[in-house]
Tab-separated table of N, CA, C and O in Angstrom:
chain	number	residue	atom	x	y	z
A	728	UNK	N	0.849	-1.184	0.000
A	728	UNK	CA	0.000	0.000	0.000
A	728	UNK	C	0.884	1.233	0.000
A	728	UNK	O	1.894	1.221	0.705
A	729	UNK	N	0.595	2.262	-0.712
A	729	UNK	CA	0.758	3.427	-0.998
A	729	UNK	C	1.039	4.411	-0.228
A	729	UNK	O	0.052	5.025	-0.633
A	730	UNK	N	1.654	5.386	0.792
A	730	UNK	CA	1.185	6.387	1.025
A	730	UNK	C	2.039	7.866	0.683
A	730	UNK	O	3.247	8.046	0.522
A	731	UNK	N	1.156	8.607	0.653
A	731	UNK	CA	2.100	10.112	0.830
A	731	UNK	C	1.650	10.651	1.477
A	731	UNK	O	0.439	10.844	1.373
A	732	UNK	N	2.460	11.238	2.598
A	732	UNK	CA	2.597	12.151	3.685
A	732	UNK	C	3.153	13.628	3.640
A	732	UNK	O	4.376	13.763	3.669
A	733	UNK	N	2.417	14.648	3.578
A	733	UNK	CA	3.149	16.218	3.436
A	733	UNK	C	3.319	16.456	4.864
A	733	UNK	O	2.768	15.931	5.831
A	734	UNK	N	4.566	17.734	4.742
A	734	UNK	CA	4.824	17.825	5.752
A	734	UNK	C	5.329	19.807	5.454
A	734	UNK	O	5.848	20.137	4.388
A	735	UNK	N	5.098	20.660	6.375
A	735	UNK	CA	5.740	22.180	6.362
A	735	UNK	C	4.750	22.973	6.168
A	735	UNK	O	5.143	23.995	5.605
A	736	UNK	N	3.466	22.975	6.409
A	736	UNK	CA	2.548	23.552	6.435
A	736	UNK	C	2.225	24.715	7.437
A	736	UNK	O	2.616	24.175	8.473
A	737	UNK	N	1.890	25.633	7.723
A	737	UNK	CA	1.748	27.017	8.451
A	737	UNK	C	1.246	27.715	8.162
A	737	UNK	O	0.593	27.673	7.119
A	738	UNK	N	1.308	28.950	9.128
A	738	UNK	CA	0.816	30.219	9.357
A	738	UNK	C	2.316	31.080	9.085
A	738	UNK	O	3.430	30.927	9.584
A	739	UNK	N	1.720	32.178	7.921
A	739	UNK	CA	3.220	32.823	7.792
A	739	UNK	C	2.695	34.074	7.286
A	739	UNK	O	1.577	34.071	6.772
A	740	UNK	N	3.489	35.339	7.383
A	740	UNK	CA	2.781	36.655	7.268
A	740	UNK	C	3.462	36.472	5.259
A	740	UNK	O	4.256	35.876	4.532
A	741	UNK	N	2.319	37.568	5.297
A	741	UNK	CA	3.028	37.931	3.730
A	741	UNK	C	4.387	38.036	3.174
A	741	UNK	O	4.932	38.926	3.827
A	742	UNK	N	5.139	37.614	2.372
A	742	UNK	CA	6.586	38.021	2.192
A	742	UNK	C	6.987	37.099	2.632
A	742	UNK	O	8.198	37.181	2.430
A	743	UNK	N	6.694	35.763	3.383
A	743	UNK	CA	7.615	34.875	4.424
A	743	UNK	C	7.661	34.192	3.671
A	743	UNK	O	7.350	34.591	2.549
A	744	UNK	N	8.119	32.615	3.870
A	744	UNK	CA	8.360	31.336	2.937
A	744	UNK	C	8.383	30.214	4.332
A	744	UNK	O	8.496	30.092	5.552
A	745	UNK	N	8.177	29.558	3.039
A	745	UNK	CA	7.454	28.024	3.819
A	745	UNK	C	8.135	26.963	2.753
A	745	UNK	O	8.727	27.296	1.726
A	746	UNK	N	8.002	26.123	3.044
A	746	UNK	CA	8.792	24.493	2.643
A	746	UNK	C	8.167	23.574	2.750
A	746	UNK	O	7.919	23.234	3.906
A	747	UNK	N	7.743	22.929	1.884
A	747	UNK	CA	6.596	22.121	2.208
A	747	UNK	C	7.457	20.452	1.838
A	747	UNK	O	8.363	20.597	1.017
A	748	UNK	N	7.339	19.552	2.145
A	748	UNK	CA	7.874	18.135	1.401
A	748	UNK	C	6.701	17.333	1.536
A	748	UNK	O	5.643	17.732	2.023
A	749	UNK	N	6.992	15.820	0.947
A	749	UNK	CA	5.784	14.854	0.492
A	749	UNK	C	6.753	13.720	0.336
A	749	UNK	O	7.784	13.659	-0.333
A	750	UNK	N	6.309	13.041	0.932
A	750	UNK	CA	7.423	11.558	1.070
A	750	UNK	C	6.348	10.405	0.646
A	750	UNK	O	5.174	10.491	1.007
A	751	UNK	N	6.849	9.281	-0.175
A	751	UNK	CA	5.706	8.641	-0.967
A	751	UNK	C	6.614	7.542	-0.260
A	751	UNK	O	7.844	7.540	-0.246
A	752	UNK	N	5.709	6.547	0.361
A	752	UNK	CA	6.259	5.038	0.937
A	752	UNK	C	5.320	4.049	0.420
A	752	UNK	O	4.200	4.235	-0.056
A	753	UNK	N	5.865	3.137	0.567
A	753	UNK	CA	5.080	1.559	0.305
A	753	UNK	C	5.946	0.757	-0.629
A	753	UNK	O	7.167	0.871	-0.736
A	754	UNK	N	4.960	-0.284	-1.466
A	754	UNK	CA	5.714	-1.047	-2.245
A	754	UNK	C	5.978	-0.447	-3.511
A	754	UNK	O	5.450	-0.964	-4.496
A	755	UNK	N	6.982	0.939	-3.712
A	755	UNK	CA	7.006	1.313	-4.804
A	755	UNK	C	8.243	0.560	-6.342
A	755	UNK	O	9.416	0.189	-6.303
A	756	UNK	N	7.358	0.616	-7.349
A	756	UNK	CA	8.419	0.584	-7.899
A	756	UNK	C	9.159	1.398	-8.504
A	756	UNK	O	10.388	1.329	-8.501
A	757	UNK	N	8.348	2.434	-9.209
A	757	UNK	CA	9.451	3.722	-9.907
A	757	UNK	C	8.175	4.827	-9.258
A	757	UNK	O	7.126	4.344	-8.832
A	758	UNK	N	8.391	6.151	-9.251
A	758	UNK	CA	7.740	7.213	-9.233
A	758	UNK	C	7.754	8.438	-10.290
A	758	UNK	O	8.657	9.273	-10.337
A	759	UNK	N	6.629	8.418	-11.121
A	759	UNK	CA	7.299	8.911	-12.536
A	759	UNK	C	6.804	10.867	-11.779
A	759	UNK	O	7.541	11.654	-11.185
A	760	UNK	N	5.894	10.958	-12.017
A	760	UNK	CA	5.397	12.583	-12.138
A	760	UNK	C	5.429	13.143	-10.267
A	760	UNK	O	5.131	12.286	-9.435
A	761	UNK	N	5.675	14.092	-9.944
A	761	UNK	CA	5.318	14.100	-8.333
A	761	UNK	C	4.971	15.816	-8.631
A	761	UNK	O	5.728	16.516	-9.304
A	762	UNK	N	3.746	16.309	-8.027
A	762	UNK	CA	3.446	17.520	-7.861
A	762	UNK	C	2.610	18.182	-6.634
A	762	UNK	O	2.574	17.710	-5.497
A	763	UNK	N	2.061	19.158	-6.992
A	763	UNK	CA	1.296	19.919	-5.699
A	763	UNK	C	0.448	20.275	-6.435
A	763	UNK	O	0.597	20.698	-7.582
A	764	UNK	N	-0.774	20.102	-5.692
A	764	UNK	CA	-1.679	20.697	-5.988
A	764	UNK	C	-2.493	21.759	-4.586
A	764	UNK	O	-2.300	21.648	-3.375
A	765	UNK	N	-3.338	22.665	-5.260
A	765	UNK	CA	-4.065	23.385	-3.981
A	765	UNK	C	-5.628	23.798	-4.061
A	765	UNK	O	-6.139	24.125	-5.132
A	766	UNK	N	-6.263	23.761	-2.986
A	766	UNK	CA	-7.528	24.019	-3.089
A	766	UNK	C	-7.684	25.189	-2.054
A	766	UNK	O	-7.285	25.136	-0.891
A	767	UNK	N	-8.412	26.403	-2.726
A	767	UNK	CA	-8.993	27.282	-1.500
A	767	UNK	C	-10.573	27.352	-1.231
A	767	UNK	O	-11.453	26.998	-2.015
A	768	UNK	N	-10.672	27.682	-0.438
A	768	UNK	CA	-12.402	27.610	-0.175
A	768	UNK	C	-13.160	28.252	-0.679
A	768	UNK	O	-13.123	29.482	-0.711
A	769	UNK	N	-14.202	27.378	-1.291
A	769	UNK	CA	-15.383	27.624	-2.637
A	769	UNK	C	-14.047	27.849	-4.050
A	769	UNK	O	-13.826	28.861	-4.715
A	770	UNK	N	-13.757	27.269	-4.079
A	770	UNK	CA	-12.435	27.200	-5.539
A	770	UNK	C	-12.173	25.511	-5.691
A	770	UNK	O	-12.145	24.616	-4.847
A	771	UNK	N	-11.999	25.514	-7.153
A	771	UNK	CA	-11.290	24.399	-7.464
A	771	UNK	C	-9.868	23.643	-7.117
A	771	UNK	O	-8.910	24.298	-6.707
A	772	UNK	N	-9.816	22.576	-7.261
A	772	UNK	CA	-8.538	22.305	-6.851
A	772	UNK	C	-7.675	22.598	-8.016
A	772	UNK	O	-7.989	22.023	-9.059
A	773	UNK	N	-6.529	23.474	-8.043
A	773	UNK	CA	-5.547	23.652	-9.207
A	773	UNK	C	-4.208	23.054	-9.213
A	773	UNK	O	-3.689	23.115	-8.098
A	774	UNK	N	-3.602	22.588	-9.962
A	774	UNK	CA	-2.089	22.415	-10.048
A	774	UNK	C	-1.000	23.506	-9.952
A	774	UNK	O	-1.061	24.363	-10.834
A	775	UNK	N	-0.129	23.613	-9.145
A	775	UNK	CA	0.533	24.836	-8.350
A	775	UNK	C	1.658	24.421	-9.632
A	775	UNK	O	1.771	24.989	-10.718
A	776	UNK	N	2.618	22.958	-8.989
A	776	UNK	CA	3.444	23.121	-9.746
A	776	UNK	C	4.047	21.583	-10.104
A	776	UNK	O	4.066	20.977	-9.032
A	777	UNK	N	4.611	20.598	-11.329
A	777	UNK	CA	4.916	19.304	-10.787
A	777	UNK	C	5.918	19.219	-11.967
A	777	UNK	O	5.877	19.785	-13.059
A	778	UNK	N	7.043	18.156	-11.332
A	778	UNK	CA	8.212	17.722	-11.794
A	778	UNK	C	8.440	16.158	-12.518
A	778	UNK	O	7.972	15.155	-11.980
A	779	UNK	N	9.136	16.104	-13.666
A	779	UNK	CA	8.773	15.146	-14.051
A	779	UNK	C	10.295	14.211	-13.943
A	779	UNK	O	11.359	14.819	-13.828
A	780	UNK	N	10.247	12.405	-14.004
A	780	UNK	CA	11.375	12.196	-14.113
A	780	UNK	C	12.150	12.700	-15.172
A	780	UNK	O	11.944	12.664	-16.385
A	781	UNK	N	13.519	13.404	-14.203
A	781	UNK	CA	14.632	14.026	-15.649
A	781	UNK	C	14.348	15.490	-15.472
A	781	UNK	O	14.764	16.341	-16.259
A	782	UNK	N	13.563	15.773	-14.321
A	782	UNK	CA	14.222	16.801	-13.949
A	782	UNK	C	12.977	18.434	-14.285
A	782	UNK	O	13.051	19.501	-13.675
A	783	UNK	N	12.227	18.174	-15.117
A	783	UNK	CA	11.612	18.987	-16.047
A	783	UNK	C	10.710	19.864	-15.305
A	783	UNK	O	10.717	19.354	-14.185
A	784	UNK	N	10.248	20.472	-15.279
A	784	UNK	CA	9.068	21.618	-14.207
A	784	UNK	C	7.893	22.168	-15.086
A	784	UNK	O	8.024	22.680	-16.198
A	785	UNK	N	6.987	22.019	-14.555
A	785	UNK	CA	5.784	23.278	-14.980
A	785	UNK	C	5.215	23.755	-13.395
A	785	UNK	O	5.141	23.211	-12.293
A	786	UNK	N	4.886	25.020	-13.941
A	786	UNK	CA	4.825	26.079	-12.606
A	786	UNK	C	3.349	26.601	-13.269
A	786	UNK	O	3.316	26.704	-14.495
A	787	UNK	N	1.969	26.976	-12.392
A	787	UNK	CA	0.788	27.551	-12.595
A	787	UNK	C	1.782	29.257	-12.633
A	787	UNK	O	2.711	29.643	-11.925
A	788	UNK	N	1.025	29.949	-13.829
A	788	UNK	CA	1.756	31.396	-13.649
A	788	UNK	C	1.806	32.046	-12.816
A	788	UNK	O	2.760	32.804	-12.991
A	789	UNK	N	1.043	32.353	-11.415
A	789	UNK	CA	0.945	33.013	-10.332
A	789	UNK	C	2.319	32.671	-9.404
A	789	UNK	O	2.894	33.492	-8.690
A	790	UNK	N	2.598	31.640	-9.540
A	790	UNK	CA	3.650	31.121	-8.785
A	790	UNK	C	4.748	31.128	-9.252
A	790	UNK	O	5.622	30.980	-8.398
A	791	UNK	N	5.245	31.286	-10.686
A	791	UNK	CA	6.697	31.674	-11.157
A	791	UNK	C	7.298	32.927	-10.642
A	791	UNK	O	7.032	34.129	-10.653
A	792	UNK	N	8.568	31.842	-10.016
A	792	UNK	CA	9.382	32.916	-9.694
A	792	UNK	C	9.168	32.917	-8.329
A	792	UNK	O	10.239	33.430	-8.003
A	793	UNK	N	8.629	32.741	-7.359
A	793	UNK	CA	8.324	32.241	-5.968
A	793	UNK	C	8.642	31.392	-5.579
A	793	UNK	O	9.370	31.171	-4.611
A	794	UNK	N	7.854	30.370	-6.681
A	794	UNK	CA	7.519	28.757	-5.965
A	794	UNK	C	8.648	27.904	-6.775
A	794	UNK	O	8.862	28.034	-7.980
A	795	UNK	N	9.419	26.895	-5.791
A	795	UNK	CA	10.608	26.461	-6.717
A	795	UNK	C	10.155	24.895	-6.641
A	795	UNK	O	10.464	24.559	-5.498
A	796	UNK	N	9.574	23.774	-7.304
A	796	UNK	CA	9.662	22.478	-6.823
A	796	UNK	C	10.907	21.647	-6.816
A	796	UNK	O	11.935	22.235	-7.151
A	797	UNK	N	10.992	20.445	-6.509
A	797	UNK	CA	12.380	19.698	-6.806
A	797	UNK	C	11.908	18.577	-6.133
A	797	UNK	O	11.113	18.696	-5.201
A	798	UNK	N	12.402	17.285	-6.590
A	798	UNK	CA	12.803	15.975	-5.709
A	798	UNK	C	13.775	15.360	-5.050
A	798	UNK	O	14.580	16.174	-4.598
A	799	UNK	N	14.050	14.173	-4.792
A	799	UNK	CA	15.148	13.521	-4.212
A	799	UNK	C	14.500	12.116	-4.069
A	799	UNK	O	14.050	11.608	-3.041
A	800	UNK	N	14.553	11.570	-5.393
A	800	UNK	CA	14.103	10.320	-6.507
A	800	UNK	C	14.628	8.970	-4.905
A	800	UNK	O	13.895	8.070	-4.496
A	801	UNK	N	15.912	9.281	-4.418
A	801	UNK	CA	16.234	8.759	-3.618
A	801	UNK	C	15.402	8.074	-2.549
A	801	UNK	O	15.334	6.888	-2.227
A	802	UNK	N	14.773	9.182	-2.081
A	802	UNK	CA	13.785	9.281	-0.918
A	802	UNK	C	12.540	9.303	-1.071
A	802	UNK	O	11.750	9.401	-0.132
A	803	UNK	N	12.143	9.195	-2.559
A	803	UNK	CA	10.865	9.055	-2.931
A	803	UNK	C	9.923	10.433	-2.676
A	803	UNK	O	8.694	10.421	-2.731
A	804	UNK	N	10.921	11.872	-2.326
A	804	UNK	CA	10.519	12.949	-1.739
A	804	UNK	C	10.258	13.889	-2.742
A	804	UNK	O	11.172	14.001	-3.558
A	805	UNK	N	8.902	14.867	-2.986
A	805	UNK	CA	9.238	15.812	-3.493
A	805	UNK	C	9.113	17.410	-2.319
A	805	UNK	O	8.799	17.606	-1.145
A	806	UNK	N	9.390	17.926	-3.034
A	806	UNK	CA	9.252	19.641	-2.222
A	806	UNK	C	8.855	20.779	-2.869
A	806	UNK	O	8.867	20.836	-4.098
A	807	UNK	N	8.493	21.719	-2.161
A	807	UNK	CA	7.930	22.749	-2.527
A	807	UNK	C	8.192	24.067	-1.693
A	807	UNK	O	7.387	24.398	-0.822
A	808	UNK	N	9.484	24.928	-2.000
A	808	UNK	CA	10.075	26.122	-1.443
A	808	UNK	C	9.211	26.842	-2.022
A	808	UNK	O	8.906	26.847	-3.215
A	809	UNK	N	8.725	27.586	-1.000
A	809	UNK	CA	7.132	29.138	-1.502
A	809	UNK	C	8.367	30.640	-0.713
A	809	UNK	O	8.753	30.871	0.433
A	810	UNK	N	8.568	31.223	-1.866
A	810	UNK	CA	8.850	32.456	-1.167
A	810	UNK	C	7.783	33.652	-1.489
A	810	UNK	O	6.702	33.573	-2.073
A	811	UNK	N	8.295	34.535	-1.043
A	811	UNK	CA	7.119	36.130	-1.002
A	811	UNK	C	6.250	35.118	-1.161
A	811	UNK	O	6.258	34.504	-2.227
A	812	UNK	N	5.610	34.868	-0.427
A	812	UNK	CA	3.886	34.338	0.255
A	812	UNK	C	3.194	35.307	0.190
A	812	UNK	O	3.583	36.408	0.578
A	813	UNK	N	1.888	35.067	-0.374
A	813	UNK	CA	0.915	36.308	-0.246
A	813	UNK	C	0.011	35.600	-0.315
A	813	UNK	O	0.104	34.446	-0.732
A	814	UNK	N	-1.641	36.432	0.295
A	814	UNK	CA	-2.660	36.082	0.950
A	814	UNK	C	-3.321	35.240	-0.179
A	814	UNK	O	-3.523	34.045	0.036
A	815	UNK	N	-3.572	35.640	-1.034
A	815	UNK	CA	-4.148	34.577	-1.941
A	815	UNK	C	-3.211	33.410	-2.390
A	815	UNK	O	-3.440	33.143	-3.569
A	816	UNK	N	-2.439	32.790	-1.963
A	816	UNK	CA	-1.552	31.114	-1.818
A	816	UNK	C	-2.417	30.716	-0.366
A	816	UNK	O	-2.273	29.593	0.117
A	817	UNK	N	-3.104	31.488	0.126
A	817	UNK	CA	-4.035	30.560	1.331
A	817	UNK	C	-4.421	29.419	0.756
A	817	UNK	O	-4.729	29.654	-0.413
A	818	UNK	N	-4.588	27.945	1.117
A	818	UNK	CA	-4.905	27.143	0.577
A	818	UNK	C	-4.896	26.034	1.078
A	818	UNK	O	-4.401	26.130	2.202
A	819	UNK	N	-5.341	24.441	0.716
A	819	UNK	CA	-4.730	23.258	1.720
A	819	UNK	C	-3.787	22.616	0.484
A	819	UNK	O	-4.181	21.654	-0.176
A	820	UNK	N	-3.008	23.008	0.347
A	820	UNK	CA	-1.657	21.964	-0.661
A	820	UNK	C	-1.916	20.557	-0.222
A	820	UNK	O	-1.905	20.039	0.895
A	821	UNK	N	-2.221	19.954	-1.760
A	821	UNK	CA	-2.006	18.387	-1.749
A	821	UNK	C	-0.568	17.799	-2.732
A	821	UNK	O	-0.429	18.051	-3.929
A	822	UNK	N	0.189	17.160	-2.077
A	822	UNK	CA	0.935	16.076	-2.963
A	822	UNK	C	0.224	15.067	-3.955
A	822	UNK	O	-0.695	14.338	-3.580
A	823	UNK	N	0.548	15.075	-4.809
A	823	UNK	CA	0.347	14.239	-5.989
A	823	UNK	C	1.581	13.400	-6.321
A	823	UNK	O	2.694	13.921	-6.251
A	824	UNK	N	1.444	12.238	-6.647
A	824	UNK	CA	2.612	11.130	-7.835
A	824	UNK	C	1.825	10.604	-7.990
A	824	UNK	O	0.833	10.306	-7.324
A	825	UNK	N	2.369	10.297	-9.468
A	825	UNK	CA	1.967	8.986	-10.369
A	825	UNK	C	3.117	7.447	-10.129
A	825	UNK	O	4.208	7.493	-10.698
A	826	UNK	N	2.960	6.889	-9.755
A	826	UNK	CA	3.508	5.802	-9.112
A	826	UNK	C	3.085	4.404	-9.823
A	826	UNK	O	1.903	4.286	-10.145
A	827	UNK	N	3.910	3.428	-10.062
A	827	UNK	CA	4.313	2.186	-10.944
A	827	UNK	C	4.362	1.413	-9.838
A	827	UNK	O	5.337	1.709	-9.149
A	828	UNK	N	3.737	0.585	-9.413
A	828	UNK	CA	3.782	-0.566	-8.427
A	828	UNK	C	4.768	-1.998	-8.576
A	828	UNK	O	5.129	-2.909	-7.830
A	829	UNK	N	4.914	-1.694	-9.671
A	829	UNK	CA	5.279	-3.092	-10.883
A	829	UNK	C	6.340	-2.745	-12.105
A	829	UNK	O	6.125	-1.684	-12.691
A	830	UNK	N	7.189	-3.346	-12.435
A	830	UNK	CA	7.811	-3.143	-13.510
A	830	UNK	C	7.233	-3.045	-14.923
A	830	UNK	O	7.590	-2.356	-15.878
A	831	UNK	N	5.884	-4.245	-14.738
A	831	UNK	CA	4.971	-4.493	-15.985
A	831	UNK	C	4.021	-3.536	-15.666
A	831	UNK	O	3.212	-3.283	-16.558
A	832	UNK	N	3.907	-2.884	-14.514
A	832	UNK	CA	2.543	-1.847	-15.252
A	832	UNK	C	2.758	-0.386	-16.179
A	832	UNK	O	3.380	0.663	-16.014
A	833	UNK	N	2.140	-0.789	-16.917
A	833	UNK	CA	2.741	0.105	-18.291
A	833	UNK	C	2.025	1.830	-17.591
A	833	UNK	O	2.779	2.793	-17.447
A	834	UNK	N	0.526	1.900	-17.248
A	834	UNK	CA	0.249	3.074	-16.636
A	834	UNK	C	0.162	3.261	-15.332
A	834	UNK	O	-0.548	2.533	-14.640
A	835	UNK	N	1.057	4.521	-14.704
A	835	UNK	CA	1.132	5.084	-13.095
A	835	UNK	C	-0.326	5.094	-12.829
A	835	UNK	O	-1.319	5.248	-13.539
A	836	UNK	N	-0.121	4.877	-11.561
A	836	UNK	CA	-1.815	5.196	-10.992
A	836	UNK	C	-1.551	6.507	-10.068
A	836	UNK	O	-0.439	6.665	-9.563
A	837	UNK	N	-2.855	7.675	-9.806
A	837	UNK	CA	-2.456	8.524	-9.325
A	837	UNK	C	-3.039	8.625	-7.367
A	837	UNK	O	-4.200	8.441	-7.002
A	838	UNK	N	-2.027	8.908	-6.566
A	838	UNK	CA	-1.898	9.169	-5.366
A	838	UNK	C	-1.927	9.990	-5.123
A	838	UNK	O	-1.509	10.827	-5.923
A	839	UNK	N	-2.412	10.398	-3.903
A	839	UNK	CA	-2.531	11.833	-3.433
A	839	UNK	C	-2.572	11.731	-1.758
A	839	UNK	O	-3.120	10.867	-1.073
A	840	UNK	N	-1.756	12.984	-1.305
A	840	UNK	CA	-1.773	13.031	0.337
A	840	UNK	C	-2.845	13.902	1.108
A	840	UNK	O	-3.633	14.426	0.320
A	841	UNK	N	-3.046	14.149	2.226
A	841	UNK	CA	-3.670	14.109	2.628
A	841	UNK	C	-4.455	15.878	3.239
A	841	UNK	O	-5.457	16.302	3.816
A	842	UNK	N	-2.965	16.460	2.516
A	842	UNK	CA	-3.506	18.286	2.725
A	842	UNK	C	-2.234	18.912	3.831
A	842	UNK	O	-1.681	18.298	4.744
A	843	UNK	N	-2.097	19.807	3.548
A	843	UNK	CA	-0.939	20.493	4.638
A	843	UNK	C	-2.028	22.094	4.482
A	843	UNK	O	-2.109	22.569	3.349
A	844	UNK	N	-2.624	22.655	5.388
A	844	UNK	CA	-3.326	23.850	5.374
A	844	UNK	C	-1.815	25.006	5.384
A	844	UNK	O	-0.865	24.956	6.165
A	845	UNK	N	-2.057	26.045	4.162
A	845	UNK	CA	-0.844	27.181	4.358
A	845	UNK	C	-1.888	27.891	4.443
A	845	UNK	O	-2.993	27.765	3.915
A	846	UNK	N	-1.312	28.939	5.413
A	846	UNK	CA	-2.219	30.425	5.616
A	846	UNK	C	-1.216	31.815	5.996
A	846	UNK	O	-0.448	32.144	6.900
A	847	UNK	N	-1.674	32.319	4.873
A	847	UNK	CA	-0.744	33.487	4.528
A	847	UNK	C	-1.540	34.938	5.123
A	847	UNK	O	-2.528	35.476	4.623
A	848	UNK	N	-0.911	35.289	6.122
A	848	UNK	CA	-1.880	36.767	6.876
A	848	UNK	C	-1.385	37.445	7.727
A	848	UNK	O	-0.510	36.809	8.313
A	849	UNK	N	-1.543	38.711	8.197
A	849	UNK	CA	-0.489	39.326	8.762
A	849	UNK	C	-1.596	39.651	9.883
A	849	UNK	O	-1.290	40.302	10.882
């Protein structure tokens, strides 16, 4: 069984930064896509920002230039450095991967953790 766990979630005034990580355990076999996603209240859930194996990035435009993602394939970890925080990144950030259980399964199935609440306010 599967899990991902986020972790760096807070209360931080405008301008501050936060660090968020997502550690994916179980019986994995490869971990191809790992991202963030966020939901604010009465809003959809959107894709912030996600990394692909080999290194590659897409960033939602609000967040370029702030928000930096990265992994550590090692640890099955991804992350999410937020600088200049501002009130509208209020949100509950979810981790996302697409995850291969199996050598033969040709398509990742998608996982998701469980919410880290950020709240940006002075």
């Amino acid at each position: 069984q599967v899990q991902l766990v986020e972790s760096g979630g807070g209360l931080v005034q405008p301008g501050g930064s936060l660090r968020l990580s997502c550690v994916a355990s179980g019986s994995i076999y490869m971990v191809n896509s790992m991202g963030w996603y966020r939901q604010a209240p009465g809003s959809q859930r959107e894709l912030v920002a996600v990394i692909f194996v080999g290194g590659n990035t897409n960033y939602l435009d609000p967040v370029k230039g702030r928000f930096t993602i990265s992994r550590d394939d090692a640890k099955n970890t991804v992350y999410l450095q937020m600088n200049n925080l501002k009130p509208e990144d209020t949100a509950v950030y979810y981790c996302n991967a697409q995850i291969r259980l199996r050598r033969n399964q040709v398509v990742p199935r998608d996982y998701w953790g469980q919410g880290t609440q950020v709240t940006v306010s002075s």
